[in-house]
Amino acid sequence: MNTTLFSRWLPAIEQTSIIRKSALGLAGLAFVGGAVAGPAMAAQAAPEQGQPVSVAQAVANSVKGDKDRDSKAKPARDKLVPHGVQGEQQSIRLSGEQSGNVKAIVKATKKAGLDERAAVIAVGTSLQESKLENLGHLGDRNDHDSLGLFQQRPSSGWGSPDQITDPEYSTTAFLKGLRQVDGWQNLPLTDAAQKVQVSAYPDAYAKWENQAADLVASAWTNS
């Protein structure tokens, strides 16, 4: 072969070889990049594909947790009614206002540092005295000057009419009287209530103990 002609072909052959190597190198990088990027992208996509299951499970766990906390926080029945109920029991359907008064009594009991049993006695007493209604002056239907949730009388030193018709004040006043009863924690509801209220019907409070316990059990964690 002519040396001059060979020297002309050599650069072209070398250039073709370089182009082929470059092309193969780029192809290899593309393949490797795809192999690496593929699993990474799949890993990123996986949580999105599994998200509905995860969210559903999280919601289920949250609901279960709430139920568990509620069941643990609810007062035990033996704390609410340690000696059982006495006699035939009664109950009434409560309005929104009456339910609000239950929560007010429970909240005042907690604030006074007393337990669930004190709240049951207070709610049961109010059920008998006013059906859990914050009564003002009823004219001829009034029992003397009795007012409020516990039908307390200003003339007997329970407070002013404005004070007695304030649920927190009237509950606190009742509980103050209850504290002064020796062994009130171990008394039947009707006996403990009578010691404070000095009613003409001392056994009338007994029939409300079951409903009072149910109301306090429901309101204790939400008041």
Coordinates of N, CA and C in Angstrom, one line a residue:
M1 N 0.9 -1.2 0.0 CA 0.0 0.0 0.0 C 0.9 1.2 0.0
N2 N 0.4 2.2 -0.7 CA 1.1 3.5 -0.7 C 1.2 4.1 0.6
T3 N 2.4 4.5 1.1 CA 2.5 5.0 2.5 C 1.7 6.3 2.6
T4 N 1.7 7.1 1.6 CA 1.0 8.4 1.7 C -0.5 8.1 1.8
L5 N -1.0 7.2 1.1 CA -2.4 6.9 1.1 C -2.8 6.3 2.5
F6 N -1.9 5.4 3.0 CA -2.2 4.8 4.3 C -2.2 5.9 5.4
S7 N -1.3 6.9 5.3 CA -1.3 8.0 6.3 C -2.5 8.8 6.2
R8 N -3.2 8.8 5.1 CA -4.4 9.6 4.9 C -5.6 8.9 5.6
W9 N -5.6 7.5 5.5 CA -6.7 6.7 6.0 C -6.7 6.6 7.5
L10 N -5.4 6.6 8.1 CA -5.3 6.4 9.5 C -6.1 7.3 10.4
P11 N -6.1 8.6 10.2 CA -6.9 9.5 11.0 C -8.4 9.2 10.9
A12 N -8.8 8.8 9.7 CA -10.3 8.5 9.6 C -10.6 7.3 10.4
I13 N -9.8 6.2 10.4 CA -10.0 5.0 11.1 C -10.0 5.3 12.6
E14 N -9.0 6.0 13.1 CA -8.9 6.4 14.5 C -10.2 7.2 15.0
Q15 N -10.6 8.1 14.1 CA -11.8 8.9 14.4 C -13.0 8.1 14.6
T16 N -13.2 7.1 13.6 CA -14.3 6.2 13.7 C -14.3 5.4 14.9
S17 N -13.2 4.9 15.3 CA -13.0 4.1 16.6 C -13.4 4.9 17.8
I18 N -12.9 6.1 17.8 CA -13.2 7.0 19.0 C -14.7 7.2 19.1
I19 N -15.4 7.5 17.9 CA -16.8 7.7 17.9 C -17.6 6.5 18.4
R20 N -17.1 5.3 18.0 CA -17.8 4.0 18.4 C -17.6 3.8 19.9
K21 N -16.4 4.1 20.4 CA -16.2 3.9 21.9 C -17.0 4.9 22.7
S22 N -17.1 6.2 22.1 CA -18.0 7.2 22.8 C -19.4 6.7 22.9
A23 N -19.9 6.2 21.8 CA -21.3 5.8 21.7 C -21.5 4.7 22.6
L24 N -20.6 3.7 22.7 CA -20.8 2.6 23.6 C -20.7 3.0 25.0
G25 N -19.8 4.0 25.3 CA -19.7 4.5 26.7 C -21.0 5.2 27.1
L26 N -21.6 6.0 26.2 CA -22.8 6.7 26.6 C -23.9 5.7 26.8
A27 N -24.0 4.7 25.9 CA -25.0 3.6 26.1 C -24.9 2.9 27.4
G28 N -23.6 2.6 27.8 CA -23.4 2.0 29.0 C -23.8 2.8 30.2
L29 N -23.5 4.1 30.1 CA -23.9 5.0 31.2 C -25.4 5.1 31.3
A30 N -26.1 5.1 30.1 CA -27.5 5.2 30.1 C -28.1 4.0 30.7
F31 N -27.5 2.8 30.4 CA -28.0 1.5 31.0 C -27.8 1.5 32.5
V32 N -26.6 1.9 32.9 CA -26.3 1.9 34.4 C -27.2 2.9 35.1
G33 N -27.3 4.1 34.5 CA -28.2 5.1 35.1 C -29.6 4.6 35.2
G34 N -30.1 3.9 34.2 CA -31.5 3.4 34.3 C -31.6 2.3 35.3
A35 N -30.6 1.5 35.4 CA -30.6 0.4 36.4 C -30.6 1.0 37.8
V36 N -29.9 2.1 38.0 CA -29.8 2.7 39.3 C -31.0 3.5 39.6
A37 N -31.4 4.3 38.6 CA -32.6 5.2 38.8 C -33.9 4.5 38.9
G38 N -33.9 3.3 38.2 CA -35.2 2.6 38.3 C -35.6 2.2 39.6
P39 N -34.8 1.4 40.4 CA -35.2 1.1 41.8 C -35.4 2.3 42.7
A40 N -34.6 3.3 42.5 CA -34.8 4.5 43.3 C -36.1 5.2 43.1
M41 N -36.5 5.3 41.8 CA -37.8 5.8 41.5 C -38.9 4.9 41.9
A42 N -38.7 3.6 41.8 CA -39.7 2.7 42.3 C -39.9 2.8 43.8
A43 N -38.8 3.0 44.5 CA -38.8 3.1 46.0 C -39.6 4.4 46.3
Q44 N -39.4 5.5 45.5 CA -40.1 6.7 45.8 C -41.6 6.5 45.5
A45 N -41.9 5.8 44.5 CA -43.3 5.6 44.1 C -44.0 4.7 45.1
A46 N -43.3 3.8 45.7 CA -44.0 2.8 46.5 C -44.8 3.4 47.7
P47 N -44.3 4.4 48.4 CA -45.2 4.9 49.5 C -46.4 5.5 48.9
E48 N -46.4 6.1 47.7 CA -47.6 6.7 47.1 C -48.6 5.6 46.8
Q49 N -48.1 4.5 46.3 CA -49.0 3.4 46.0 C -49.6 2.8 47.3
G50 N -48.8 2.7 48.3 CA -49.2 2.1 49.6 C -49.9 3.1 50.5
Q51 N -50.0 4.4 50.1 CA -50.5 5.4 51.0 C -51.9 5.2 51.5
P52 N -52.9 4.9 50.6 CA -54.2 4.7 51.1 C -54.3 3.6 52.3
V53 N -53.6 2.5 52.2 CA -53.6 1.5 53.2 C -53.0 2.1 54.5
S54 N -51.9 2.8 54.4 CA -51.2 3.4 55.5 C -52.1 4.4 56.2
V55 N -52.8 5.3 55.5 CA -53.7 6.3 56.0 C -54.9 5.6 56.7
A56 N -55.4 4.6 56.1 CA -56.5 3.8 56.7 C -56.1 3.2 58.0
Q57 N -54.9 2.6 58.0 CA -54.4 2.0 59.2 C -54.2 3.0 60.3
A58 N -53.6 4.2 59.9 CA -53.4 5.2 60.9 C -54.7 5.7 61.5
V59 N -55.7 5.9 60.7 CA -57.0 6.3 61.2 C -57.6 5.2 62.1
A60 N -57.5 4.0 61.7 CA -58.0 2.9 62.6 C -57.3 2.8 63.9
N61 N -55.9 3.0 63.9 CA -55.2 3.0 65.1 C -55.5 4.2 66.0
S62 N -55.8 5.4 65.4 CA -56.2 6.5 66.1 C -57.5 6.3 66.8
V63 N -58.5 5.8 66.1 CA -59.8 5.6 66.7 C -59.7 4.6 67.8
K64 N -58.9 3.5 67.6 CA -58.7 2.5 68.7 C -58.1 3.1 69.9
G65 N -57.1 4.0 69.6 CA -56.4 4.7 70.7 C -57.4 5.6 71.5
D66 N -58.2 6.3 70.8 CA -59.2 7.1 71.5 C -60.2 6.3 72.3
K67 N -60.6 5.2 71.8 CA -61.5 4.3 72.5 C -60.9 3.8 73.8
D68 N -59.6 3.4 73.6 CA -58.9 2.8 74.8 C -58.7 3.9 75.8
R69 N -58.4 5.1 75.4 CA -58.2 6.2 76.4 C -59.5 6.5 77.1
D70 N -60.6 6.5 76.3 CA -61.9 6.8 76.9 C -62.3 5.8 77.9
S71 N -62.1 4.5 77.6 CA -62.5 3.4 78.5 C -61.6 3.5 79.7
K72 N -60.3 3.8 79.6 CA -59.5 3.9 80.8 C -59.8 5.1 81.6
A73 N -60.2 6.2 81.0 CA -60.5 7.5 81.7 C -61.8 7.5 82.4
K74 N -62.8 6.7 81.9 CA -64.1 6.6 82.5 C -64.1 6.1 83.9
P75 N -64.8 6.7 84.9 CA -64.8 6.3 86.3 C -65.3 4.8 86.3
A76 N -64.8 4.0 87.2 CA -65.3 2.7 87.4 C -66.6 2.8 88.2
R77 N -67.4 1.8 87.9 CA -68.8 1.8 88.6 C -68.7 1.7 90.1
D78 N -67.7 1.0 90.6 CA -67.6 0.9 92.0 C -67.2 2.2 92.7
K79 N -66.6 3.1 91.9 CA -66.3 4.4 92.5 C -67.5 5.3 92.5
L80 N -68.3 5.1 91.5 CA -69.5 5.9 91.3 C -70.6 5.5 92.3
V81 N -70.8 4.2 92.4 CA -71.9 3.7 93.3 C -71.2 2.6 94.2
P82 N -70.5 2.9 95.2 CA -69.7 1.9 95.9 C -70.6 0.9 96.7
H83 N -71.8 1.3 97.0 CA -72.7 0.4 97.9 C -73.9 0.0 97.1
G84 N -74.0 0.2 95.8 CA -75.2 -0.2 95.1 C -76.3 0.9 95.3
V85 N -77.4 0.7 94.5 CA -78.5 1.7 94.6 C -79.5 1.2 95.6
Q86 N -80.3 2.1 96.1 CA -81.3 1.7 97.1 C -82.7 1.9 96.5
G87 N -83.6 0.9 96.5 CA -85.0 1.1 96.1 C -85.1 1.2 94.6
E88 N -86.4 1.4 94.2 CA -86.7 1.6 92.8 C -86.1 2.9 92.2
Q89 N -85.5 2.7 91.0 CA -84.8 3.9 90.4 C -85.7 4.5 89.3
Q90 N -85.5 5.8 89.2 CA -86.2 6.6 88.1 C -85.1 7.3 87.3
S91 N -85.6 7.7 86.1 CA -84.7 8.5 85.2 C -85.6 9.4 84.4
I92 N -85.0 10.5 83.9 CA -85.7 11.4 83.0 C -84.8 11.7 81.8
R93 N -85.4 12.1 80.7 CA -84.6 12.5 79.5 C -84.2 14.0 79.7
L94 N -83.0 14.2 79.4 CA -82.4 15.6 79.7 C -82.4 16.4 78.4
S95 N -82.7 17.7 78.6 CA -82.5 18.7 77.5 C -81.1 19.1 77.4
G96 N -80.8 19.9 76.4 CA -79.4 20.4 76.3 C -79.0 21.2 77.5
E97 N -79.9 22.0 78.0 CA -79.6 22.8 79.2 C -79.4 22.0 80.4
Q98 N -80.1 20.9 80.6 CA -79.9 20.0 81.8 C -78.6 19.3 81.6
S99 N -78.3 18.9 80.4 CA -77.0 18.2 80.2 C -75.8 19.1 80.5
G100 N -76.0 20.4 80.1 CA -75.0 21.4 80.4 C -74.8 21.6 81.9
N101 N -75.9 21.5 82.7 CA -75.8 21.7 84.1 C -75.1 20.5 84.8
V102 N -75.3 19.3 84.2 CA -74.5 18.1 84.7 C -73.0 18.4 84.5
K103 N -72.6 18.9 83.4 CA -71.2 19.2 83.1 C -70.7 20.3 84.1
A104 N -71.6 21.3 84.3 CA -71.2 22.3 85.3 C -71.0 21.8 86.7
I105 N -71.8 20.9 87.1 CA -71.7 20.3 88.4 C -70.4 19.4 88.5
V106 N -70.1 18.6 87.5 CA -68.9 17.8 87.4 C -67.7 18.7 87.4
K107 N -67.7 19.7 86.6 CA -66.6 20.6 86.5 C -66.3 21.3 87.9
A108 N -67.3 21.7 88.5 CA -67.2 22.4 89.9 C -66.7 21.4 90.9
T109 N -67.1 20.1 90.8 CA -66.6 19.1 91.7 C -65.1 18.9 91.5
K110 N -64.7 18.8 90.3 CA -63.3 18.6 90.0 C -62.5 19.8 90.5
K111 N -63.0 21.0 90.3 CA -62.3 22.2 90.8 C -62.2 22.2 92.3
A112 N -63.2 21.7 93.0 CA -63.2 21.6 94.4 C -62.2 20.5 94.9
G113 N -61.7 19.7 94.0 CA -60.7 18.7 94.4 C -61.4 17.4 94.9
L114 N -62.7 17.2 94.6 CA -63.4 16.0 95.1 C -63.6 15.0 93.9
D115 N -63.9 13.8 94.3 CA -63.9 12.7 93.3 C -65.3 12.5 92.7
E116 N -65.3 11.4 91.9 CA -66.5 11.0 91.2 C -67.7 10.8 92.1
R117 N -67.5 10.2 93.2 CA -68.6 9.9 94.1 C -69.3 11.2 94.6
A118 N -68.5 12.2 94.9 CA -69.1 13.5 95.3 C -69.9 14.1 94.1
A119 N -69.5 13.9 92.9 CA -70.2 14.4 91.8 C -71.5 13.6 91.6
V120 N -71.5 12.3 91.9 CA -72.8 11.5 91.8 C -73.8 12.0 92.9
I121 N -73.3 12.3 94.1 CA -74.2 12.8 95.1 C -74.7 14.1 94.7
A122 N -73.9 15.0 94.2 CA -74.4 16.3 93.8 C -75.4 16.3 92.7
V123 N -75.1 15.5 91.6 CA -76.0 15.3 90.5 C -77.3 14.7 90.9
G124 N -77.2 13.7 91.8 CA -78.5 13.0 92.3 C -79.3 14.0 93.1
T125 N -78.7 14.8 93.9 CA -79.4 15.8 94.7 C -80.1 16.8 93.8
S126 N -79.4 17.2 92.8 CA -80.0 18.2 91.9 C -81.1 17.6 91.1
L127 N -81.0 16.3 90.7 CA -82.1 15.6 90.0 C -83.4 15.7 90.9
Q128 N -83.3 15.5 92.2 CA -84.4 15.5 93.0 C -84.9 16.9 93.3
E129 N -84.0 17.8 93.5 CA -84.4 19.2 93.9 C -85.0 20.0 92.7
S130 N -84.4 19.9 91.5 CA -84.8 20.8 90.5 C -84.9 20.1 89.1
K131 N -84.7 18.8 89.0 CA -84.6 18.0 87.8 C -83.4 18.6 86.9
L132 N -82.4 19.1 87.6 CA -81.2 19.6 86.9 C -81.5 20.9 86.2
E133 N -82.5 21.6 86.6 CA -82.8 22.9 86.0 C -82.4 24.0 87.0
N134 N -81.8 25.1 86.4 CA -81.3 26.2 87.3 C -82.5 27.1 87.5
L135 N -83.3 26.8 88.5 CA -84.6 27.5 88.6 C -84.4 28.8 89.3
G136 N -85.2 29.8 88.7 CA -85.3 31.1 89.4 C -86.5 31.1 90.3
H137 N -86.9 32.3 90.6 CA -88.1 32.4 91.5 C -89.4 32.0 90.7
L138 N -90.1 31.1 91.3 CA -91.3 30.5 90.6 C -92.6 31.1 91.2
G139 N -92.5 32.2 91.9 CA -93.8 32.8 92.4 C -94.4 31.9 93.5
D140 N -95.7 31.6 93.3 CA -96.5 30.8 94.2 C -96.0 29.4 94.3
R141 N -95.3 28.9 93.2 CA -94.8 27.5 93.2 C -93.5 27.4 93.9
N142 N -92.9 28.5 94.4 CA -91.6 28.4 95.1 C -91.8 27.7 96.4
D143 N -90.8 26.9 96.8 CA -90.7 26.4 98.2 C -90.0 27.5 99.0
H144 N -90.8 28.4 99.5 CA -90.2 29.5 100.2 C -89.4 30.4 99.2
D145 N -88.1 30.5 99.5 CA -87.2 31.3 98.6 C -86.2 30.4 98.0
S146 N -86.5 29.2 97.8 CA -85.5 28.2 97.2 C -85.2 28.5 95.7
L147 N -84.0 28.5 95.4 CA -83.5 28.8 94.0 C -82.4 27.8 93.5
G148 N -82.3 27.8 92.2 CA -81.1 27.2 91.6 C -81.2 25.7 91.5
L149 N -80.1 25.1 91.1 CA -80.0 23.6 90.9 C -80.3 22.8 92.1
F150 N -79.9 23.4 93.3 CA -80.1 22.6 94.6 C -81.2 23.2 95.4
Q151 N -81.9 24.1 94.9 CA -83.0 24.8 95.7 C -82.5 25.3 97.0
Q152 N -81.4 26.0 97.0 CA -80.9 26.6 98.2 C -81.6 27.9 98.5
R153 N -81.6 28.2 99.8 CA -82.4 29.4 100.2 C -81.5 30.5 100.7
P154 N -81.6 31.7 100.1 CA -80.9 32.9 100.6 C -81.1 33.1 102.0
S155 N -82.3 32.9 102.5 CA -82.7 33.2 103.9 C -82.0 32.2 104.8
S156 N -81.5 31.1 104.3 CA -80.8 30.1 105.2 C -79.3 30.3 105.1
G157 N -78.9 31.3 104.4 CA -77.4 31.6 104.4 C -76.7 30.9 103.3
W158 N -77.3 30.4 102.3 CA -76.6 29.8 101.2 C -76.0 30.8 100.2
G159 N -76.4 32.0 100.3 CA -75.8 33.0 99.4 C -76.9 33.9 98.8
S160 N -76.5 34.9 98.0 CA -77.5 35.8 97.4 C -78.2 35.1 96.3
P161 N -79.4 35.6 95.8 CA -80.1 34.9 94.7 C -79.2 34.8 93.4
D162 N -78.4 35.8 93.1 CA -77.5 35.7 92.0 C -76.4 34.6 92.2
Q163 N -75.9 34.5 93.4 CA -74.9 33.5 93.6 C -75.5 32.1 93.5
I164 N -76.7 31.9 94.1 CA -77.3 30.6 94.2 C -77.7 30.1 92.8
T165 N -78.0 31.0 91.9 CA -78.4 30.6 90.6 C -77.2 30.6 89.6
D166 N -76.0 30.6 90.2 CA -74.8 30.4 89.4 C -74.4 28.9 89.6
P167 N -74.4 28.1 88.6 CA -74.2 26.6 88.8 C -72.9 26.3 89.5
E168 N -71.8 27.0 89.2 CA -70.6 26.7 89.9 C -70.6 27.1 91.4
Y169 N -71.2 28.3 91.6 CA -71.3 28.7 93.0 C -72.2 27.7 93.8
S170 N -73.4 27.4 93.3 CA -74.3 26.6 94.0 C -73.7 25.2 94.3
T171 N -73.0 24.6 93.3 CA -72.4 23.3 93.4 C -71.3 23.4 94.5
T172 N -70.5 24.4 94.4 CA -69.4 24.5 95.4 C -70.0 24.7 96.8
A173 N -71.1 25.4 97.0 CA -71.7 25.6 98.3 C -72.3 24.2 98.8
F174 N -72.9 23.4 97.9 CA -73.4 22.1 98.3 C -72.2 21.2 98.7
L175 N -71.1 21.2 97.9 CA -70.0 20.4 98.3 C -69.3 20.8 99.6
K176 N -69.3 22.1 99.9 CA -68.8 22.6 101.1 C -69.6 22.0 102.3
G177 N -70.9 21.9 102.1 CA -71.7 21.3 103.1 C -71.5 19.8 103.2
L178 N -71.2 19.1 102.1 CA -71.0 17.7 102.0 C -69.7 17.4 102.7
R179 N -68.7 18.2 102.6 CA -67.4 18.0 103.2 C -67.5 17.9 104.8
Q180 N -68.5 18.6 105.3 CA -68.7 18.7 106.7 C -69.4 17.5 107.3
V181 N -69.9 16.6 106.4 CA -70.6 15.4 106.8 C -69.6 14.3 107.1
D182 N -69.5 13.8 108.3 CA -68.5 12.8 108.6 C -68.8 11.5 107.8
G183 N -67.8 11.0 107.2 CA -67.9 9.7 106.4 C -68.8 9.8 105.3
W184 N -69.0 10.9 104.6 CA -69.9 11.1 103.5 C -69.6 10.1 102.4
Q185 N -68.3 9.8 102.2 CA -67.9 8.9 101.1 C -68.5 7.5 101.3
N186 N -68.8 7.1 102.5 CA -69.3 5.7 102.7 C -70.8 5.7 103.0
L187 N -71.5 6.8 102.8 CA -72.9 6.9 103.0 C -73.7 6.6 101.7
P188 N -74.9 6.0 101.8 CA -75.7 6.0 100.6 C -76.0 7.4 100.2
L189 N -76.3 7.6 98.9 CA -76.5 8.9 98.3 C -77.6 9.7 99.1
T190 N -78.7 9.0 99.4 CA -79.8 9.7 100.0 C -79.5 10.2 101.4
D191 N -78.7 9.5 102.1 CA -78.3 9.9 103.5 C -77.3 11.1 103.4
A192 N -76.3 11.0 102.5 CA -75.4 12.1 102.4 C -76.1 13.3 101.9
A193 N -77.0 13.2 100.9 CA -77.7 14.4 100.4 C -78.6 15.0 101.5
Q194 N -79.2 14.2 102.3 CA -80.1 14.7 103.4 C -79.4 15.4 104.4
K195 N -78.2 15.0 104.7 CA -77.4 15.7 105.8 C -77.1 17.1 105.4
V196 N -77.0 17.3 104.1 CA -76.7 18.7 103.6 C -78.0 19.5 103.4
Q197 N -79.0 18.8 102.8 CA -80.2 19.5 102.3 C -81.3 19.7 103.4
V198 N -81.3 18.8 104.4 CA -82.3 18.7 105.4 C -83.7 18.9 104.8
S199 N -84.0 17.9 104.0 CA -85.3 17.9 103.3 C -86.4 17.3 104.1
A200 N -87.6 17.7 103.8 CA -88.8 17.1 104.4 C -89.0 15.6 103.9
Y201 N -88.3 15.3 102.8 CA -88.4 13.9 102.2 C -87.0 13.3 102.1
P202 N -86.5 12.8 103.2 CA -85.1 12.4 103.3 C -84.8 11.2 102.4
D203 N -85.7 10.4 102.0 CA -85.4 9.2 101.2 C -85.6 9.5 99.7
A204 N -86.0 10.7 99.4 CA -86.4 11.0 98.0 C -85.2 11.0 97.0
Y205 N -84.0 11.2 97.6 CA -82.8 11.3 96.7 C -82.4 9.9 96.2
A206 N -82.8 8.8 96.9 CA -82.2 7.5 96.5 C -82.6 7.1 95.1
K207 N -83.7 7.4 94.6 CA -84.2 6.9 93.3 C -83.4 7.5 92.1
W208 N -82.5 8.5 92.4 CA -81.8 9.1 91.3 C -80.4 8.6 91.2
E209 N -80.0 7.7 92.1 CA -78.5 7.4 92.1 C -78.0 6.7 90.8
N210 N -78.8 5.8 90.3 CA -78.4 5.1 89.0 C -78.2 6.1 87.9
Q211 N -79.2 7.0 87.7 CA -79.0 7.9 86.6 C -77.9 8.9 86.9
A212 N -77.8 9.3 88.1 CA -76.7 10.2 88.5 C -75.3 9.6 88.1
A213 N -75.2 8.3 88.5 CA -73.9 7.6 88.2 C -73.6 7.6 86.7
D214 N -74.7 7.3 85.9 CA -74.5 7.2 84.4 C -74.1 8.6 83.9
L215 N -74.8 9.6 84.4 CA -74.5 11.0 83.9 C -73.0 11.4 84.2
V216 N -72.6 11.1 85.4 CA -71.3 11.5 85.8 C -70.2 10.7 85.0
A217 N -70.5 9.4 84.8 CA -69.6 8.5 84.0 C -69.4 9.1 82.6
S218 N -70.5 9.6 82.0 CA -70.3 10.2 80.7 C -69.7 11.6 80.7
A219 N -69.9 12.3 81.7 CA -69.4 13.7 81.7 C -68.1 13.9 82.3
W220 N -67.6 12.9 83.1 CA -66.4 13.1 83.9 C -65.2 13.4 83.0
T221 N -65.0 12.7 81.9 CA -63.9 13.0 81.0 C -64.0 14.2 80.1
N222 N -65.2 14.8 80.1 CA -65.5 15.9 79.1 C -65.8 17.2 79.8
S223 N -65.5 17.3 81.1 CA -65.8 18.5 81.9 C -64.6 19.1 82.5

